[in-house]
PDB file of C-alpha atoms in Angstrom:
ATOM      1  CA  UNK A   8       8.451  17.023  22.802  1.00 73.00           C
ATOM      2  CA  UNK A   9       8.726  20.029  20.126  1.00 83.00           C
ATOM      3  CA  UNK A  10       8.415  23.764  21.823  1.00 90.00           C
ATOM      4  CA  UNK A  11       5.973  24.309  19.154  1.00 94.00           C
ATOM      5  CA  UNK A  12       4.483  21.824  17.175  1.00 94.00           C
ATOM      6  CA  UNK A  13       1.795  21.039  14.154  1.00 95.00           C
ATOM      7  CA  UNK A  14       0.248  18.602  11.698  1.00 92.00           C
ATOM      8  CA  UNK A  15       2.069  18.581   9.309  1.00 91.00           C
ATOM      9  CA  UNK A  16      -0.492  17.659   6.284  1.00 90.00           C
ATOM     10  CA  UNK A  17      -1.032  18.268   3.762  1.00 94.00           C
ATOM     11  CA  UNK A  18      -4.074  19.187   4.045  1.00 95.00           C
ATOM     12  CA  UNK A  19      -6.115  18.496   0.926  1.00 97.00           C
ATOM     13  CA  UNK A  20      -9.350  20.717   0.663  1.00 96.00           C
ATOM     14  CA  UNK A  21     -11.866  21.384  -2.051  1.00 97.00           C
ATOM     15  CA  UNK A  22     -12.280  24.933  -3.455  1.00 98.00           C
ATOM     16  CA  UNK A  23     -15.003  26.752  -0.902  1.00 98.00           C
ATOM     17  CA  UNK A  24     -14.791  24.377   1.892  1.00 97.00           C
ATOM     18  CA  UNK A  25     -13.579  25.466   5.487  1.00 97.00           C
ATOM     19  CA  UNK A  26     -10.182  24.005   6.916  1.00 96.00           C
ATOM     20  CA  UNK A  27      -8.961  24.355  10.275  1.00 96.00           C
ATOM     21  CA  UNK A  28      -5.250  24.002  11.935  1.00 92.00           C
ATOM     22  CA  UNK A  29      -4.184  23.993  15.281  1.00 94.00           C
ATOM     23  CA  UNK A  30      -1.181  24.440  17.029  1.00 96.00           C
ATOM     24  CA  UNK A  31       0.053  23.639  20.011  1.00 96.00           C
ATOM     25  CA  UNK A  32       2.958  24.832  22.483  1.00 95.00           C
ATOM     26  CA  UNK A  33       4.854  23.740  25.629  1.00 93.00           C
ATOM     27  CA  UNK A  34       5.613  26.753  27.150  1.00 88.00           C
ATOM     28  CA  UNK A  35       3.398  28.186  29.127  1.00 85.00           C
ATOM     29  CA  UNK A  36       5.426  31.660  29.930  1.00 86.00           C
ATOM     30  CA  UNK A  37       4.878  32.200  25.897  1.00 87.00           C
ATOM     31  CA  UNK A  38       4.029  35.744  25.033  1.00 86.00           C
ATOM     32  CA  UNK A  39       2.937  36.081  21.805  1.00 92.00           C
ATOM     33  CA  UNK A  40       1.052  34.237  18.675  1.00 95.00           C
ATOM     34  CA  UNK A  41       1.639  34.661  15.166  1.00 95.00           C
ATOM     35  CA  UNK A  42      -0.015  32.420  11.816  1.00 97.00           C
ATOM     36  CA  UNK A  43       2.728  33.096   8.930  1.00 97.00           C
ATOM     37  CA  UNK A  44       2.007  31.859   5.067  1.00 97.00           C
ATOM     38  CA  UNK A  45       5.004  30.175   3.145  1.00 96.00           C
ATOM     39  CA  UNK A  46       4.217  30.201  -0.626  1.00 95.00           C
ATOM     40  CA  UNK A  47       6.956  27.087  -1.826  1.00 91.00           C
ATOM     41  CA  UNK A  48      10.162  28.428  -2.032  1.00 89.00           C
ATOM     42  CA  UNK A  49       9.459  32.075  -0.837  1.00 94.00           C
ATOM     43  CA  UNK A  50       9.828  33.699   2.546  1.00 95.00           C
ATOM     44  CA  UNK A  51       7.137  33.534   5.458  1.00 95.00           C
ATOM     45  CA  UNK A  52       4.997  36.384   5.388  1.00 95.00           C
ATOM     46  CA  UNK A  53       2.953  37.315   8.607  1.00 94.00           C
ATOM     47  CA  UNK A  54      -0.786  36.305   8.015  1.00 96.00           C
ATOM     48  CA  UNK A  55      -2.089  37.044  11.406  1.00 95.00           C
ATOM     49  CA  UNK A  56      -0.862  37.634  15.167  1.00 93.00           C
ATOM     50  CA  UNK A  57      -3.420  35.618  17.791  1.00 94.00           C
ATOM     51  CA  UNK A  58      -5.154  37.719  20.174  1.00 89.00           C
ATOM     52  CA  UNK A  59      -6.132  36.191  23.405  1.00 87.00           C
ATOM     53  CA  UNK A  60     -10.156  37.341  22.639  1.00 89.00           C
ATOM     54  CA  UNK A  61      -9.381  35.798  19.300  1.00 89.00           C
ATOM     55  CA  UNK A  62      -9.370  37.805  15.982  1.00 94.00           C
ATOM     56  CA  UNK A  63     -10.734  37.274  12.287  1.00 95.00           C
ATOM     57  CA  UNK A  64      -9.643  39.064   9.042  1.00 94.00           C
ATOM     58  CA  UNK A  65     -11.598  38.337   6.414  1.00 96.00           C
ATOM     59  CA  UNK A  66     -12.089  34.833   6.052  1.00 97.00           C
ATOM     60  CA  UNK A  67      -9.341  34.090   8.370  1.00 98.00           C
ATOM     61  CA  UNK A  68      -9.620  33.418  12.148  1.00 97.00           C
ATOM     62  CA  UNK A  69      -7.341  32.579  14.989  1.00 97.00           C
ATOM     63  CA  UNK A  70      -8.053  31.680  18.300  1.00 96.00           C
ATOM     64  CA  UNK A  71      -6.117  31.062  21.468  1.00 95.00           C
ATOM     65  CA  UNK A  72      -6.516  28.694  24.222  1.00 94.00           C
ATOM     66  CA  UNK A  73      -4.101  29.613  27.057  1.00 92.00           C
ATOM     67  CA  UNK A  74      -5.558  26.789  29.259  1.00 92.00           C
ATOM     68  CA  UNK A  75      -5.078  24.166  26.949  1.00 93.00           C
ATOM     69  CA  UNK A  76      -2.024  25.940  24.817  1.00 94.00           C
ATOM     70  CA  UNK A  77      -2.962  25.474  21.513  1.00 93.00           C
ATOM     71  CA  UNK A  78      -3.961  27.885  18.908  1.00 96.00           C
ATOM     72  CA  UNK A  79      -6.045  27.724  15.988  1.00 96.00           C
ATOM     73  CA  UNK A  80      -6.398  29.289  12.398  1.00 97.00           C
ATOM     74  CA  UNK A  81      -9.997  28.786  10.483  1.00 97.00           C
ATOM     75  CA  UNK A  82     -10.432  28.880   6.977  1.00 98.00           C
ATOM     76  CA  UNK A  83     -13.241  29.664   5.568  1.00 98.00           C
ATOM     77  CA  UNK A  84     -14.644  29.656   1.886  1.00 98.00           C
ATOM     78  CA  UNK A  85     -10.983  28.979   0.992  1.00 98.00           C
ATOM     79  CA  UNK A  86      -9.687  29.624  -2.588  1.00 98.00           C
ATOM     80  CA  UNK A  87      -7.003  28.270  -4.478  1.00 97.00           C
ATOM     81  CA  UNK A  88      -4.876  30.694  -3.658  1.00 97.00           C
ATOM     82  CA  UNK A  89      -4.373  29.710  -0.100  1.00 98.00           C
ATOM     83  CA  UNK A  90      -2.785  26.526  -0.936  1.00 98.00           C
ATOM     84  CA  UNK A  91       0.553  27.287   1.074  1.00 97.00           C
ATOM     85  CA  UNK A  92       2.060  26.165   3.919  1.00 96.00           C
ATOM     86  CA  UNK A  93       0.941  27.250   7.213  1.00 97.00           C
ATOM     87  CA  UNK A  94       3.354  28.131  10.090  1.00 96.00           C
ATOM     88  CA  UNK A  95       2.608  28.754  13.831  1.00 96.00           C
ATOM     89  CA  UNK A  96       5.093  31.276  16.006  1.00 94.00           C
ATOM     90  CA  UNK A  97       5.167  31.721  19.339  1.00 93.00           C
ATOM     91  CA  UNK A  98       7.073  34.159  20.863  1.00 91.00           C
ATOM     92  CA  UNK A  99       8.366  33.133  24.475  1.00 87.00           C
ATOM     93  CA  UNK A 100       8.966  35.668  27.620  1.00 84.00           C
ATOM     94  CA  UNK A 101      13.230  35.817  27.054  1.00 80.00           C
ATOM     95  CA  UNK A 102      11.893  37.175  23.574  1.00 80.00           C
ATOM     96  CA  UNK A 103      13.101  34.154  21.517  1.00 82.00           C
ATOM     97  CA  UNK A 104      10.596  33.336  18.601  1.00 86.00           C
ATOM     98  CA  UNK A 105      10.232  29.676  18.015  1.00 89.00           C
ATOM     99  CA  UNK A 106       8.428  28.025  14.885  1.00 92.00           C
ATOM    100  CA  UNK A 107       6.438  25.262  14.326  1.00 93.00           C
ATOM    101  CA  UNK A 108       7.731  22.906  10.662  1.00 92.00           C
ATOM    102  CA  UNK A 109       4.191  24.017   9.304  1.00 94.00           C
ATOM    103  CA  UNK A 110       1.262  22.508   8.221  1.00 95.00           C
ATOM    104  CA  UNK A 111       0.950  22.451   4.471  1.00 96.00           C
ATOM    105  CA  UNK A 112      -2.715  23.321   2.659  1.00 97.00           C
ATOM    106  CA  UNK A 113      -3.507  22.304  -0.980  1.00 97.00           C
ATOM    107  CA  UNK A 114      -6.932  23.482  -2.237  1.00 97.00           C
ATOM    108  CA  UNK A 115      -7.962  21.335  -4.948  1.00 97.00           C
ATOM    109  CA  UNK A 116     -10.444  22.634  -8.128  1.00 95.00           C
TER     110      UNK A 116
ATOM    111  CA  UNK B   5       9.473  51.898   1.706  1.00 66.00           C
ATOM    112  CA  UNK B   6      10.401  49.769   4.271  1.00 74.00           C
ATOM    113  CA  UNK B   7      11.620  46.651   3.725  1.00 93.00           C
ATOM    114  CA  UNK B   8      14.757  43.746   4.468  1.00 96.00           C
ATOM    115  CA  UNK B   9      17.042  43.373   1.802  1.00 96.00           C
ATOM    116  CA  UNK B  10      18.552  40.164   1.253  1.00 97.00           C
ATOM    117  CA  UNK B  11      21.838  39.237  -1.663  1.00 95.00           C
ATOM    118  CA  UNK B  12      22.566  37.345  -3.742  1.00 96.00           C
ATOM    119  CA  UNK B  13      19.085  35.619  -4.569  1.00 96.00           C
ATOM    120  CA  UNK B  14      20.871  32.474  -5.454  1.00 96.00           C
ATOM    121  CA  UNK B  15      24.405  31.624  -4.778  1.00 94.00           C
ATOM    122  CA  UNK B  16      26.520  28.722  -6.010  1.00 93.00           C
ATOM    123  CA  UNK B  17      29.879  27.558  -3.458  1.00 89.00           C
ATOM    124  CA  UNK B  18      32.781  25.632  -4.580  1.00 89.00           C
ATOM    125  CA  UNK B  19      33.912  23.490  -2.186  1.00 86.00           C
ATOM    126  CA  UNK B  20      36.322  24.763   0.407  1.00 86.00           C
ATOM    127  CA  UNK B  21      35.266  28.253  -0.093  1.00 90.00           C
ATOM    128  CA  UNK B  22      33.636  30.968   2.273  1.00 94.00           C
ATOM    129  CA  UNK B  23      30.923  32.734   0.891  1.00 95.00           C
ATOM    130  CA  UNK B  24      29.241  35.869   2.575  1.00 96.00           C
ATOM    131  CA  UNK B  25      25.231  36.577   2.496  1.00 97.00           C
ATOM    132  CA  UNK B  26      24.027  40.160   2.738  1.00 98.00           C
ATOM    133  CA  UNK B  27      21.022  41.248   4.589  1.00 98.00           C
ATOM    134  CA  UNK B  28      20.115  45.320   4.874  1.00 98.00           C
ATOM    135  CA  UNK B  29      17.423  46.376   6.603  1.00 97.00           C
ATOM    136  CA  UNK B  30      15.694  49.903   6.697  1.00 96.00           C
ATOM    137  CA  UNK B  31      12.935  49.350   9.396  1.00 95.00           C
ATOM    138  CA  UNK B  32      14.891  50.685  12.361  1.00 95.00           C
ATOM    139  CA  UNK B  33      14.462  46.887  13.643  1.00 95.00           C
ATOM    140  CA  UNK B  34      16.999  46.288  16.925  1.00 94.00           C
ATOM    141  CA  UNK B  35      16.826  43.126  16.582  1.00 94.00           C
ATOM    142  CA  UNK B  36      18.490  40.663  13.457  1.00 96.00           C
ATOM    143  CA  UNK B  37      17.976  36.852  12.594  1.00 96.00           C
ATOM    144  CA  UNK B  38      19.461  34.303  10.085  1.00 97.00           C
ATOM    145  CA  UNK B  39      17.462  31.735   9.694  1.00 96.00           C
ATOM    146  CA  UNK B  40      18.279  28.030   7.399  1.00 96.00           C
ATOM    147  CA  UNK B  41      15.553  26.256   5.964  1.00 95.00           C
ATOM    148  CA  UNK B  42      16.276  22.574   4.068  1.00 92.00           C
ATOM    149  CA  UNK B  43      13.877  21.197   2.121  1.00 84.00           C
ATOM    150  CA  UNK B  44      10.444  20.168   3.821  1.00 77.00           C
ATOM    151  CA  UNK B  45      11.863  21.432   6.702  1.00 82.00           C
ATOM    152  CA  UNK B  46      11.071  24.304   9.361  1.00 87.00           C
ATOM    153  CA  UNK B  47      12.875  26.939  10.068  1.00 92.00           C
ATOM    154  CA  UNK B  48      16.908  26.518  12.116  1.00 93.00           C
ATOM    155  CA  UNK B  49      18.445  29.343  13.949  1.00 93.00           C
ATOM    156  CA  UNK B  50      21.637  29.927  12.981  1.00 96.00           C
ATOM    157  CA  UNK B  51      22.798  33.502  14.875  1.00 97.00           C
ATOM    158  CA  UNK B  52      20.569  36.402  15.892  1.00 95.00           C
ATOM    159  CA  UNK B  53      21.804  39.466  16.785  1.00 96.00           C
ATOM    160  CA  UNK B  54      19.858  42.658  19.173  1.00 94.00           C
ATOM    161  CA  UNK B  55      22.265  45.156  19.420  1.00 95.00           C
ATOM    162  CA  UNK B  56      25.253  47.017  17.273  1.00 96.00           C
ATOM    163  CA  UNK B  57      28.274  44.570  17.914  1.00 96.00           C
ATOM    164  CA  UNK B  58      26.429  42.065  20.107  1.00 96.00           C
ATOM    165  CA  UNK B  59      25.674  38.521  18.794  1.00 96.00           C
ATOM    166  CA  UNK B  60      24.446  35.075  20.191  1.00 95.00           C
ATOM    167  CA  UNK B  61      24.703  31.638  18.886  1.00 96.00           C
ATOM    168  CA  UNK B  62      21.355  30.253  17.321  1.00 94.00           C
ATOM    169  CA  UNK B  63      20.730  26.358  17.601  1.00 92.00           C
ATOM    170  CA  UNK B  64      22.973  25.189  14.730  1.00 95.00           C
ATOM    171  CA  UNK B  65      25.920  28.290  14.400  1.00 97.00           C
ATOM    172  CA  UNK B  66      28.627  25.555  13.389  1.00 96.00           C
ATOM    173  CA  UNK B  67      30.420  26.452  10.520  1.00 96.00           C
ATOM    174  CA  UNK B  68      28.907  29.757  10.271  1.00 97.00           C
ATOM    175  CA  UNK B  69      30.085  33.837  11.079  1.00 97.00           C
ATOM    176  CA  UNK B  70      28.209  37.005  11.504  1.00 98.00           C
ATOM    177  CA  UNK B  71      29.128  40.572  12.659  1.00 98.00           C
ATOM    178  CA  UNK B  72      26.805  43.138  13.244  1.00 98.00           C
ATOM    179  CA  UNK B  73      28.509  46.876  12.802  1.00 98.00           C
ATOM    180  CA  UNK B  74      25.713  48.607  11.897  1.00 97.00           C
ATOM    181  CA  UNK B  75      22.356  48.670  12.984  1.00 97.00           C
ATOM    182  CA  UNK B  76      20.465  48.039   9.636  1.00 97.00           C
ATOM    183  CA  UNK B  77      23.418  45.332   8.142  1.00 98.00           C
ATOM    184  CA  UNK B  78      23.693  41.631   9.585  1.00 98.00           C
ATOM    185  CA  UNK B  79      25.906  39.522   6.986  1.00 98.00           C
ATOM    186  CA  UNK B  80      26.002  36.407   7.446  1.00 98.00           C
ATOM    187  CA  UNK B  81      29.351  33.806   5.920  1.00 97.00           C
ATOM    188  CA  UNK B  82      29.114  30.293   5.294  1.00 96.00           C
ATOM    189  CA  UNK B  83      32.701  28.910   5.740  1.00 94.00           C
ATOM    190  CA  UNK B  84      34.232  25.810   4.645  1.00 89.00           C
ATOM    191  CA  UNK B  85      33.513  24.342   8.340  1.00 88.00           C
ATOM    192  CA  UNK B  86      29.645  24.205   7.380  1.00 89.00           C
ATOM    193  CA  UNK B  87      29.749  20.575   5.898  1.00 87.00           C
ATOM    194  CA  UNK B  88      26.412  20.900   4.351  1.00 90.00           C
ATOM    195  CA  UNK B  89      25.467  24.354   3.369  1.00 92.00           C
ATOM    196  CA  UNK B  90      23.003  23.663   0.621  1.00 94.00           C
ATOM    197  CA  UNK B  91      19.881  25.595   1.724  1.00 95.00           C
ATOM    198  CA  UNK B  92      17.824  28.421   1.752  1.00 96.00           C
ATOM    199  CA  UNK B  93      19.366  31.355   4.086  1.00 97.00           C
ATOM    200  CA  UNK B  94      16.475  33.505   5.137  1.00 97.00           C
ATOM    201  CA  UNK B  95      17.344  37.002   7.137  1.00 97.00           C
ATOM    202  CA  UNK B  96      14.487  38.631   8.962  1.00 95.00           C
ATOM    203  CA  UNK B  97      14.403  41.699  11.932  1.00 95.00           C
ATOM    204  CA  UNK B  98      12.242  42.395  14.607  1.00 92.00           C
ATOM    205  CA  UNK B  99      11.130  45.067  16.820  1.00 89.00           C
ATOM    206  CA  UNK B 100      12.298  44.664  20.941  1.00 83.00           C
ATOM    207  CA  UNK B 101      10.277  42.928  21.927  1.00 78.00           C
ATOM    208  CA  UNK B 102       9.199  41.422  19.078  1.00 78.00           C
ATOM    209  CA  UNK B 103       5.123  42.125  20.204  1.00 80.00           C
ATOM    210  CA  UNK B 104       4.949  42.295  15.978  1.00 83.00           C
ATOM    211  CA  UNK B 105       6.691  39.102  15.007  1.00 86.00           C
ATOM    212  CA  UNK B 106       9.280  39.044  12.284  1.00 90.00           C
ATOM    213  CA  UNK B 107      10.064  40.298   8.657  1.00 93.00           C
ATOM    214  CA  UNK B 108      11.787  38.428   6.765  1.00 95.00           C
ATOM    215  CA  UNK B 109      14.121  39.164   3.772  1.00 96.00           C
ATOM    216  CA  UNK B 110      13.184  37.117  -0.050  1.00 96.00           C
ATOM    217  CA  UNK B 111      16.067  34.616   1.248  1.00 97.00           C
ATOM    218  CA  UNK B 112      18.776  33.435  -0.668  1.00 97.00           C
ATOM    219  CA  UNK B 113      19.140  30.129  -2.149  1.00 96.00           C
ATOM    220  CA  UNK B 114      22.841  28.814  -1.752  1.00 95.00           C
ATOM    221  CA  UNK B 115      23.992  25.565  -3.648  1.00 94.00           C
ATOM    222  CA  UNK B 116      27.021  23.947  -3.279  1.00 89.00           C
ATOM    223  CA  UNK B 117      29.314  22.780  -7.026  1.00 85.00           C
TER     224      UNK B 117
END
């Protein structure tokens, strides 16, 4: 079983709908949550970190579920500019950052 | 501003031959990373470094070198061990602990001719 691991799509959403992701992990000593974006053939750019009260920006939200160890990234009124690829990170307690293969998001016209 | 600096963009290896990848980085970041992606593929850890002169093997380091001198420069060389080095090399820092995730560089995009 993958440390860290998503769907990985694609995802195929109209323009305006709501799309959610979730991600889970295996270990449970993991410290910290992150959602990057990867636009194709660029570098991952940090979208959000995960708080474990949850946290939205914007449209965006992520949630965490230490019981269950997933986490989650919501979508809402999505635009076609958030067709990208999708990554979770976790960061684990010896400080090593692992990252899930992504989960890739087209938003269709 | 601050920023990770990565060179060449794209890069094009004969066979046989070493080539060296240059990340800078002004953040004041301990902590260094290199980082190969292949096509439709996540991210491999090649060598990460989190101290001046100190380095540690990532999950795939075959066939690759790094040296860490200085605190803001983390080269990375693809020699002629690396039997498949057609990818995209992406270079990215951190804080200790990394409580703010990484930065990454623009990458570089090395072909093999």
């Amino acid at each position: 079983r993958k440390e860290v691991e998503q769907d990985p799509g694609p995802f195929n959403v109209p323009e305006g709908a709501t799309v959610a992701f979730n991600c889970t992990y295996s270990n449970s000593a993991s410290q910290s949550f992150f959602w990057y974006r990867q636009d194709c053939r660029k570098e991952p750019k940090l979208l959000m970190s995960v708080y474990s009260s949850g946290n939205e920006d914007g449209r965006f939200t992520a949630q965490l579920n230490r019981a269950s160890q997933y986490i989650s990234l919501l979508i809402r009124d999505s635009k076609l500019s958030d067709s990208a690829t999708y990554l979770c990170v976790v960061r684990r307690r010896d400080d090593k950052i692992i990252f899930g293969k992504g989960t890739r998001l087209h938003i269709l016209p | 501003d601050g920023g990770i600096t990565q060179s060449p963009k794209y890069l094009f290896r004969k066979e046989g031959q070493n080539v060296t990848l240059s990340c800078e980085q002004n953040l004041n970041h301990d902590a260094m990373y290199w980082y190969r992606q292949d096509p439709g593929q996540g991210l491999r850890l090649i060598y990460y470094s989190q101290i001046v002169n100190d380095f540690q093997k990532g999950d795939i380091a075959e066939g690759y070198s790094v040296s860490r001198e200085k605190k803001e420069s983390f080269p990375l060389t693809v020699t002629s061990a690396q039997k498949n080095p057609t990818a995209f090399y992406l270079c990215a820092s951190s804080t200790l602990p990394g409580v703010y995730g990484y930065t990454f560089g623009s990458g570089t995009r090395l072909t093999v001719v």
